[in-house]
Amino acid sequence: MDSKKQYAQFFEKQLLGRYITLNHIKPILDILPSFCKISVVGHSVLDKEIISIQLGHGVKKVLIWSQMHGNETTTTKAIFDFLGFLSHKTTSKEVVNKFLGTYTLTILPILNPDGAEAYTRNNAKDVDLNRDAQDQTEPESVVLSSVFKAFSPDLCLNMHDQRTIYGLESGLPATISYLAPSADKDRTITSARKEAMEIIASLFLNASSEVKNQIGRYDDGFNKNCVGDTFQMAGVPTILFEAGHYENDYQREITRKHICFALLDLFKINSNAGNPSIDIYNAIPENKKNYKDVLIKNVKLPKENSFQTIAVQFVENLLDNKIVFTPTIDAIGSLTDVYGHLEVDANGSEVLINSHDKITIGQKVLHIIDKNNPNTTFFSIDSFS
Ligand SMILES: [Zn+2]
């Protein structure tokens, strides 16, 4: 049976959108099957619980953490989708028992609960936990490192979101990006790193056609302050997951599905990749910062004769427990090497932004219309809310 076909039945329907906090996951923890053991492994700066979910009794130990960056929630949704698969009535007991007998998992679904609550990347002391691997100044970093030491995993999954600015040379957005972080400055392919590369290659080979051409590979420059690099340096294969943009999916409900599928593949629920190798890993296209949310092309700027492109980027803010996307002028220029998730051709028109012809970086955008033909709207916030 292809478990991916059952996704609509088993995915975690209580977790939707971009704002996911402890309050959102707690009711789900209460109804997880009895093979999931929930415990509190520590507390955040603001004394929120850092929860651990443990399951399985197999020899292969896998440590997974998500929301180390508090506003990166897609992989948390995917983890609960995966748990939903294991607990759903349509999933065969044989498959579940085989999984539980092969693996032991420790999952920290929200490592940075304060950042999750405030919808920030950093923790409550404004520290980026993914630059604190050596100094360990933050309680959340200490929790992760003590779980790592006590559990002694064979594999680590470091799960994040990436912004909509990431795409591939081909002009497609990077919906999922992976990295087998380096373990030293020379980017040596250690045995741990090789294993991580081969697993990523197998995830790439198994990815469904919906995203196969939208998988990227991150730059492997070494930074020992990053947790993945530190764990790889300790000899434990570590994989960075970055959930990214899929066309028209700002809530990342399609992306979460594909991250869940990657977990199903990683734990060999459905599939066996042919021959995953380092060559296949290296052939995954590199991630590039080559995307903006919206491009209005061929705009004639006042008092200029050349035509320019206006880039609009959605800035995410937490408002009344919801994430609001505010379109903001991000760049003005030729911008020939960037793509837009939405591209509009102004055909050489002069434009008005919010009824004015002054354009400034950082300005919030309600609408962009044709100055000489006000019935023509090139962009409107209304079409995105
Ligand atoms: Zn991140």
Short mmCIF file of C-alpha atoms and ligand atoms in Angstrom, two decimals, residues 69 72 121 160-161, ligand 1:
data_model
loop_
_atom_site.label_atom_id
_atom_site.label_comp_id
_atom_site.label_asym_id
_atom_site.label_seq_id
_atom_site.Cartn_x
_atom_site.Cartn_y
_atom_site.Cartn_z
CA HIS A 69 13.61 28.91 15.18
CA GLU A 72 9.53 27.97 11.45
CA ARG A 121 13.22 33.21 14.88
CA HIS A 160 13.57 24.36 9.73
CA ASP A 161 11.68 26.62 7.34
ZN ZN B 1 15.72 27.97 10.82
#
